[in-house]
Amino acid sequence: MAMDEEKTNRSKSAEREEKILKFWQDNKIFEKSVKKSAPQGEFTFYDGPPFASGTPHYGHLLAGTIKDAVPRFWTMRGFRVSRRWGWDCHGLPVENLVEKELGLKSKKEIENYGVEKFNATARESVLRYADIWREQIPRFGRFVDMTDDYRTMDANYTESVWWAFKKLHDKGLIYEGFKSMHLCPHCGTTLSNFEVAQGYRDINDISVYVKFKLLISNSQRDEKTFLLAWTTTPWTLPGNVALAIGKNIDYVKVQVGEEKLILAKARLAVLKRAYKILEEFKGEKLVGFSYQPLFDYYQGLTLGSEKGQTLKNKENGWKIYAADFVTTENGTGLVHIAPAFGEDDLCLGEKEKLPFVQHVGLDGKFKKEVSDFVGMDVKPKDDPTRADVAVLKFLAAKNLLFAKEKITHSYPHCWRCESPLLNYAASSWFVKVTVLKDKLIAENKKIHWVPKTIGKFRFGNWLAEARDWAISRSRFWGAPLPVWRCEKCGKLEIIGSVENIKKHLKPRNRYFVMRHGEAENNIAKILSTKPENPHHLTEKGKGQVRAAAEILKKEKIDLIYVSPFVRTQESAEIVREALGLKKEQVIIDKRLSEISAHDFNGKPVSEFQLAFSSLAERFSKQAGGENYREIKNRVGKFLYEIDTDNSGKNILVVSHEAPIWLLTCAAAGLSEKLAITTYPSDFNKNDFLQNAEIKSFDFVPLPRDKNFELNLHRPFIDSIEFDCACGGTMRRVPEVFDCWFESGSMPFAEWHYPFENLEIFNPKPGLFQKPKRFPADFIAEGLDQTRGWFYSMLVLGVALFGKAPYKNVIVNGLVLAEDGRKMSKSLKNYPELLPMLEKYGADAIRFYLLSSPAVRAEDARFSEKGVDEVAKKIIGRLDNVLAFYLLYADKNQTNNLQPRLAVRQATTNNILDEWILARLNQLIGEVTTAMENYELDKATRPIADFADDLSTWYLRRSRERIKRIINNELRIKEEAKSALETLRFVLLELAKVMAPFTPFFAEYLYQTLNDANIRMDINDENVKSVHLEEWSKVESKVESQKSKVLEEMVEVRRIVSLALEARAKANIKVRQPLRKLKIKSPKLKTKTEILKLILEEVNVKEIEFDDKIGSEVELDMNITTELKKEGDYRELVRQIQELRKEKGFQPGQLATLATSAQIAATGLLQEFEIDLKRTASVEKINHGVLSAEDFELR
């Protein structure tokens, strides 16, 4: 559902928020908040880049709101907080998505389809929803720069990743190793240990007890004696090459039926049938014995007859070895060893020089040597036990299966495609995390984690068990590993920059470009876009070209390539003659022509300029011919072609201003975004090249895509080869980076460090300078990132720069459906996000999420009822408070109400005013402390409490006082005005406190209170916004002075609550006055003004303190005639006030009241007539004139 589609059920809040969003965008409020004075300096925030492979959901909204609230707070505290959006573009998540779209089912099918086409589709897919994100993220109130965004797939980003890899390699922290890892057979690549940790789930599986026939000698077997081993991975059994025992473990030989079995004595229970112990011995007695392989696929002399390759270390295979990892906790005390499929197995294999048999390919299928099962998936996603069942049936037929069991266990699955993983020995590139472990643990202790338990236990324990990080992937869509290997001598070359590639490639030719001299169309200031246009050089232009030719004489030009236009050919001819070149050394090439813009041919250049809003638009928008992208492609093809055709030449290109500029961009491999930065800023007034101006440029054919942009992806980078000193050819290894290595590089790679932007990012402190943007003051992501982004960033930060790359972390939990399950579109167990936005507005959803346990790493069940409560009890209540203020401020032309500039300046004798100002100061203190500690739920909770206090206590108790502003008596009017001023000040300060959490409503409050008629169409350089304000300070003096008021008001409300509870139990309405309230506690005995609040709230005539009463309060429930009369009168007043509302009477507007004979007969209105006129704004009363209704107002 796009946000610009027709919207239904849109709330008042949602409509208001969209107006405010437009106000922010039109007036660049976010940009101003970043540029404004920052006396406290920089506050650095890293924004973990999301994948844009789908539209935003509640999880994104939760994390995004956390990332928005904290920077807003620190901005208001006087810091500059830059917020730059980024996109995570690479890796298995994208590849899996593209595979499904293209109908590809395996890595092999991708290769057959073509890596270039596959990666082109991946590139297109990663930003498919970017426009939706750019629309929706700001709509949820996020302040972030989404225009100057970075992308992990950009060449500049990849170059920084290369730099990091080389830096780590230079430090000895990178190595290529062969290890047992987890392989995803569908993706055809191994995964890192923290990727594996994200995908464990319980599955039903099969375990088997298998019999291995013991050999008495190398050739003679004991037909009746078997070694009993247990495994949960029957598919690995064809790869068995040894059995392992514990040399100090007690083993037994037992008789079971006609067979003899050897197993650990402690594991006899697994037999589950009658047995007789024949012999007992230590495991060391078994060491060295041989056994017959279960399968004979690899026992022959050669590994595949067509290869004629001897199986290495075959003589050490199928024997019993001692190993420390063997236990008697499960199994049989004998462990099946397949070095290709287990870490312990591989270590034992290397130690004992066992043969290495890998009977399963990277695709997860049995290899052709395994003739009985060839091509079968060993752990298929749809039926993980299929291959296991086939193996055990085969063994059963040979009487080698002793028993089988169904088991349920936690098994690793691919974190992206959900295929079961295989423990698989493979080659990979690793970061030596183990040598950094102590430093990582020490740096982690310096980080402030919210909640602390995540850093101490979940993350801390993960670091304590850290293993070397496998960072290479045998895939396609990712930053390529910058490792070149000589195919002849094996020497490695690590490339750390694009410049390194250029040095290896070396330019074939030297290039110069020259714009034509001044021509007649330049003088006329018209566009001349057709070759046949007779626009010749002017005399001045000819002179310009001759002067340029003199400069070129020293360059020894060999060839001139020229545009077919008259003015360029005339320029080239002058140069040719001056340099003494032959005519055949001048080559006309139409690809060097001026822009084809026939709609503007012969028209003023200014008209062409006005047709485009920006230089960027010229790359996509045509002007009756071609756009700049098409020009760049044609001149790019020209350049690559002539560079191939020539060698060792000095080449001059004579063309037009735009084609020459785009030619230099194509030569440098610049993206359109980067190309624009090389052009003069005022592109309509300044040219890249003046008439007859000469420039030179370097060119080597770097890897590029069809738009002649530097593209370091496969397959383009794979075409780069260079010579080795040994005479061999160096080619790049085929692997790409783990995408976590890329995202972990974000702090420096987003700024293309260390190649540029050192004034923005530089982790190294200078003589008088602090590090820039390192480490981050704050980051935030979900709980899963403890083994993802948090981890990869910490490893790279410590390895490269020696310290943790972040200081404060908020870890959020999952947003679940209300039923506690994962939100599911198919189950429809949660309300859609955008309809919720339309119904309640962003602020209500934001506040609800920020006050949930999800902001402290706990899972939260999303409830629409909870959002509704926020909308009504916080935003709705405050909306009503504001409306009440505006009603009385506006009606009495009190626009000259002075806002209280600071709490300490608030002077009032009214106890309610004193209390609400003290509560405000308390609120500011609580929210400030919570935000400084990054505890967002603790920051939002006091706001909800304060909104309740302001609405249901302060305003309710102050209503009558404020209404009296219409009174002509100066004292009463001043009291009311003071209350209004207090209310206005409190609301303004509250707007600032709420700004980080409910930015739209805070802005609405602020703007409304500063401008009686809120105008969200303001477009003024000096426009004000709550988000440009400073955070309110806690007034310590006020805090100490007014703490007593706060304590006393708590006591007042406690007593009132108890008294009203007593009324309710006695079924006596509050409107009915009572004579006396007795209070047991003497705390408030001397507080006359506070006691007045209790008198009014409980509606009693007097208060008596009596410490002898049995309960905390005691009401005199005896209602006298006078009290009854007063209660009845109050009921009539209520009815009259309701009638005023129905009839639309405004506060203070006088009315004439008519009553019925029945009402008049009570005599109540006559007795209380003076009070009635004042209370209900009644000018005249006509008693007993109505026959039907009780009352009528005119």
GROMACS .gro file of N, CA and C in nm, residues 417-490:
model
  222
  417CYS      N    1   1.845  -1.877   0.363
  417CYS     CA    2   1.759  -1.962   0.279
  417CYS      C    3   1.696  -2.076   0.359
  418GLU      N    4   1.737  -2.092   0.485
  418GLU     CA    5   1.678  -2.188   0.579
  418GLU      C    6   1.708  -2.333   0.546
  419SER      N    7   1.808  -2.356   0.461
  419SER     CA    8   1.849  -2.494   0.434
  419SER      C    9   1.929  -2.550   0.551
  420PRO      N   10   1.916  -2.679   0.583
  420PRO     CA   11   2.002  -2.739   0.686
  420PRO      C   12   2.149  -2.727   0.645
  421LEU      N   13   2.234  -2.694   0.740
  421LEU     CA   14   2.376  -2.678   0.711
  421LEU      C   15   2.450  -2.809   0.729
  422LEU      N   16   2.565  -2.819   0.664
  422LEU     CA   17   2.651  -2.936   0.678
  422LEU      C   18   2.782  -2.895   0.742
  423ASN      N   19   2.828  -2.974   0.836
  423ASN     CA   20   2.963  -2.954   0.889
  423ASN      C   21   3.058  -3.001   0.780
  424TYR      N   22   3.144  -2.909   0.732
  424TYR     CA   23   3.214  -2.936   0.606
  424TYR      C   24   3.351  -2.870   0.609
  425ALA      N   25   3.455  -2.948   0.583
  425ALA     CA   26   3.590  -2.892   0.579
  425ALA      C   27   3.613  -2.823   0.445
  426ALA      N   28   3.656  -2.698   0.453
  426ALA     CA   29   3.675  -2.621   0.330
  426ALA      C   30   3.780  -2.513   0.353
  427SER      N   31   3.825  -2.459   0.243
  427SER     CA   32   3.922  -2.350   0.248
  427SER      C   33   3.848  -2.218   0.261
  428SER      N   34   3.902  -2.128   0.341
  428SER     CA   35   3.841  -1.996   0.357
  428SER      C   36   3.948  -1.899   0.404
  429TRP      N   37   3.913  -1.771   0.396
  429TRP     CA   38   4.000  -1.667   0.450
  429TRP      C   39   3.946  -1.625   0.586
  430PHE      N   40   4.037  -1.610   0.682
  430PHE     CA   41   3.997  -1.586   0.820
  430PHE      C   42   4.061  -1.460   0.877
  431VAL      N   43   3.987  -1.399   0.970
  431VAL     CA   44   4.045  -1.296   1.057
  431VAL      C   45   4.082  -1.365   1.188
  432LYS      N   46   4.204  -1.340   1.237
  432LYS     CA   47   4.250  -1.404   1.361
  432LYS      C   48   4.185  -1.338   1.483
  433VAL      N   49   4.060  -1.368   1.504
  433VAL     CA   50   3.988  -1.310   1.617
  433VAL      C   51   4.044  -1.364   1.749
  434THR      N   52   4.091  -1.487   1.747
  434THR     CA   53   4.138  -1.548   1.871
  434THR      C   54   4.255  -1.471   1.933
  435VAL      N   55   4.341  -1.410   1.852
  435VAL     CA   56   4.453  -1.335   1.908
  435VAL      C   57   4.407  -1.198   1.961
  436LEU      N   58   4.287  -1.157   1.920
  436LEU     CA   59   4.231  -1.029   1.966
  436LEU      C   60   4.137  -1.047   2.086
  437LYS      N   61   4.113  -1.171   2.126
  437LYS     CA   62   4.007  -1.200   2.222
  437LYS      C   63   4.018  -1.118   2.351
  438ASP      N   64   4.135  -1.115   2.409
  438ASP     CA   65   4.152  -1.043   2.537
  438ASP      C   66   4.121  -0.895   2.520
  439LYS      N   67   4.167  -0.838   2.410
  439LYS     CA   68   4.142  -0.695   2.385
  439LYS      C   69   3.994  -0.671   2.359
  440LEU      N   70   3.928  -0.760   2.288
  440LEU     CA   71   3.785  -0.747   2.261
  440LEU      C   72   3.706  -0.750   2.392
  441ILE      N   73   3.742  -0.843   2.480
  441ILE     CA   74   3.672  -0.854   2.608
  441ILE      C   75   3.694  -0.729   2.692
  442ALA      N   76   3.818  -0.678   2.692
  442ALA     CA   77   3.848  -0.558   2.769
  442ALA      C   78   3.773  -0.437   2.715
  443GLU      N   79   3.766  -0.423   2.583
  443GLU     CA   80   3.696  -0.309   2.523
  443GLU      C   81   3.546  -0.319   2.546
  444ASN      N   82   3.495  -0.442   2.543
  444ASN     CA   83   3.352  -0.460   2.567
  444ASN      C   84   3.311  -0.412   2.705
  445LYS      N   85   3.399  -0.428   2.802
  445LYS     CA   86   3.368  -0.385   2.939
  445LYS      C   87   3.355  -0.234   2.950
  446LYS      N   88   3.410  -0.161   2.853
  446LYS     CA   89   3.401  -0.014   2.854
  446LYS      C   90   3.271   0.036   2.790
  447ILE      N   91   3.201  -0.052   2.722
  447ILE     CA   92   3.079  -0.013   2.650
  447ILE      C   93   2.961  -0.013   2.745
  448HIS      N   94   2.877   0.089   2.732
  448HIS     CA   95   2.754   0.096   2.813
  448HIS      C   96   2.642   0.029   2.733
  449TRP      N   97   2.603  -0.087   2.777
  449TRP     CA   98   2.498  -0.164   2.708
  449TRP      C   99   2.365  -0.142   2.778
  450VAL      N  100   2.259  -0.129   2.699
  450VAL     CA  101   2.123  -0.123   2.752
  450VAL      C  102   2.043  -0.232   2.683
  451PRO      N  103   2.006  -0.339   2.758
  451PRO     CA  104   2.033  -0.359   2.901
  451PRO      C  105   2.174  -0.412   2.924
  452LYS      N  106   2.223  -0.395   3.046
  452LYS     CA  107   2.360  -0.433   3.080
  452LYS      C  108   2.383  -0.582   3.062
  453THR      N  109   2.280  -0.661   3.086
  453THR     CA  110   2.296  -0.807   3.080
  453THR      C  111   2.339  -0.854   2.941
  454ILE      N  112   2.299  -0.782   2.838
  454ILE     CA  113   2.337  -0.821   2.702
  454ILE      C  114   2.487  -0.812   2.685
  455GLY      N  115   2.544  -0.701   2.728
  455GLY     CA  116   2.688  -0.684   2.714
  455GLY      C  117   2.767  -0.778   2.802
  456LYS      N  118   2.716  -0.801   2.924
  456LYS     CA  119   2.790  -0.883   3.020
  456LYS      C  120   2.781  -1.031   2.987
  457PHE      N  121   2.661  -1.076   2.952
  457PHE     CA  122   2.642  -1.219   2.934
  457PHE      C  123   2.633  -1.261   2.787
  458ARG      N  124   2.528  -1.222   2.719
  458ARG     CA  125   2.510  -1.270   2.581
  458ARG      C  126   2.629  -1.232   2.493
  459PHE      N  127   2.664  -1.103   2.490
  459PHE     CA  128   2.775  -1.059   2.406
  459PHE      C  129   2.909  -1.097   2.470
  460GLY      N  130   2.919  -1.078   2.601
  460GLY     CA  131   3.044  -1.111   2.670
  460GLY      C  132   3.080  -1.258   2.658
  461ASN      N  133   2.981  -1.345   2.675
  461ASN     CA  134   3.006  -1.489   2.662
  461ASN      C  135   3.045  -1.526   2.519
  462TRP      N  136   2.982  -1.458   2.423
  462TRP     CA  137   3.015  -1.483   2.282
  462TRP      C  138   3.161  -1.448   2.255
  463LEU      N  139   3.205  -1.335   2.310
  463LEU     CA  140   3.345  -1.294   2.291
  463LEU      C  141   3.440  -1.392   2.359
  464ALA      N  142   3.401  -1.440   2.474
  464ALA     CA  143   3.487  -1.533   2.549
  464ALA      C  144   3.511  -1.661   2.470
  465GLU      N  145   3.413  -1.698   2.387
  465GLU     CA  146   3.425  -1.820   2.306
  465GLU      C  147   3.458  -1.789   2.161
  466ALA      N  148   3.506  -1.667   2.134
  466ALA     CA  149   3.527  -1.622   1.996
  466ALA      C  150   3.626  -1.713   1.923
  467ARG      N  151   3.591  -1.738   1.798
  467ARG     CA  152   3.678  -1.817   1.710
  467ARG      C  153   3.718  -1.730   1.593
  468ASP      N  154   3.815  -1.776   1.519
  468ASP     CA  155   3.857  -1.701   1.401
  468ASP      C  156   3.740  -1.688   1.305
  469TRP      N  157   3.731  -1.574   1.243
  469TRP     CA  158   3.614  -1.536   1.163
  469TRP      C  159   3.638  -1.566   1.016
  470ALA      N  160   3.558  -1.657   0.962
  470ALA     CA  161   3.565  -1.689   0.819
  470ALA      C  162   3.497  -1.578   0.740
  471ILE      N  163   3.573  -1.501   0.665
  471ILE     CA  164   3.518  -1.380   0.601
  471ILE      C  165   3.500  -1.394   0.451
  472SER      N  166   3.532  -1.509   0.393
  472SER     CA  167   3.516  -1.525   0.248
  472SER      C  168   3.394  -1.612   0.219
  473ARG      N  169   3.331  -1.584   0.106
  473ARG     CA  170   3.214  -1.660   0.063
  473ARG      C  171   3.230  -1.699  -0.083
  474SER      N  172   3.195  -1.821  -0.114
  474SER     CA  173   3.203  -1.867  -0.253
  474SER      C  174   3.075  -1.829  -0.325
  475ARG      N  175   3.053  -1.699  -0.338
  475ARG     CA  176   2.930  -1.649  -0.398
  475ARG      C  177   2.959  -1.544  -0.504
  476PHE      N  178   2.858  -1.463  -0.535
  476PHE     CA  179   2.868  -1.374  -0.650
  476PHE      C  180   2.845  -1.226  -0.616
  477TRP      N  181   2.735  -1.196  -0.545
  477TRP     CA  182   2.697  -1.057  -0.521
  477TRP      C  183   2.755  -1.010  -0.388
  478GLY      N  184   2.875  -0.959  -0.395
  478GLY     CA  185   2.943  -0.911  -0.276
  478GLY      C  186   3.070  -0.839  -0.315
  479ALA      N  187   3.129  -0.769  -0.222
  479ALA     CA  188   3.258  -0.705  -0.247
  479ALA      C  189   3.361  -0.815  -0.270
  480PRO      N  190   3.436  -0.809  -0.378
  480PRO     CA  191   3.531  -0.917  -0.407
  480PRO      C  192   3.652  -0.913  -0.314
  481LEU      N  193   3.701  -1.029  -0.278
  481LEU     CA  194   3.823  -1.035  -0.199
  481LEU      C  195   3.938  -0.979  -0.283
  482PRO      N  196   4.019  -0.886  -0.230
  482PRO     CA  197   4.125  -0.823  -0.311
  482PRO      C  198   4.255  -0.903  -0.306
  483VAL      N  199   4.244  -1.031  -0.339
  483VAL     CA  200   4.360  -1.120  -0.333
  483VAL      C  201   4.386  -1.175  -0.472
  484TRP      N  202   4.507  -1.151  -0.521
  484TRP     CA  203   4.548  -1.206  -0.650
  484TRP      C  204   4.657  -1.311  -0.624
  485ARG      N  205   4.644  -1.425  -0.692
  485ARG     CA  206   4.739  -1.536  -0.671
  485ARG      C  207   4.803  -1.572  -0.805
  486CYS      N  208   4.933  -1.592  -0.802
  486CYS     CA  209   5.003  -1.633  -0.923
  486CYS      C  210   4.972  -1.780  -0.950
  487GLU      N  211   4.925  -1.806  -1.069
  487GLU     CA  212   4.889  -1.944  -1.103
  487GLU      C  213   5.012  -2.033  -1.118
  488LYS      N  214   5.130  -1.969  -1.127
  488LYS     CA  215   5.253  -2.046  -1.148
  488LYS      C  216   5.328  -2.073  -1.018
  489CYS      N  217   5.357  -1.965  -0.943
  489CYS     CA  218   5.438  -1.982  -0.822
  489CYS      C  219   5.356  -1.975  -0.693
  490GLY      N  220   5.230  -1.935  -0.702
  490GLY     CA  221   5.144  -1.929  -0.585
  490GLY      C  222   5.158  -1.803  -0.501
   0.00000   0.00000   0.00000
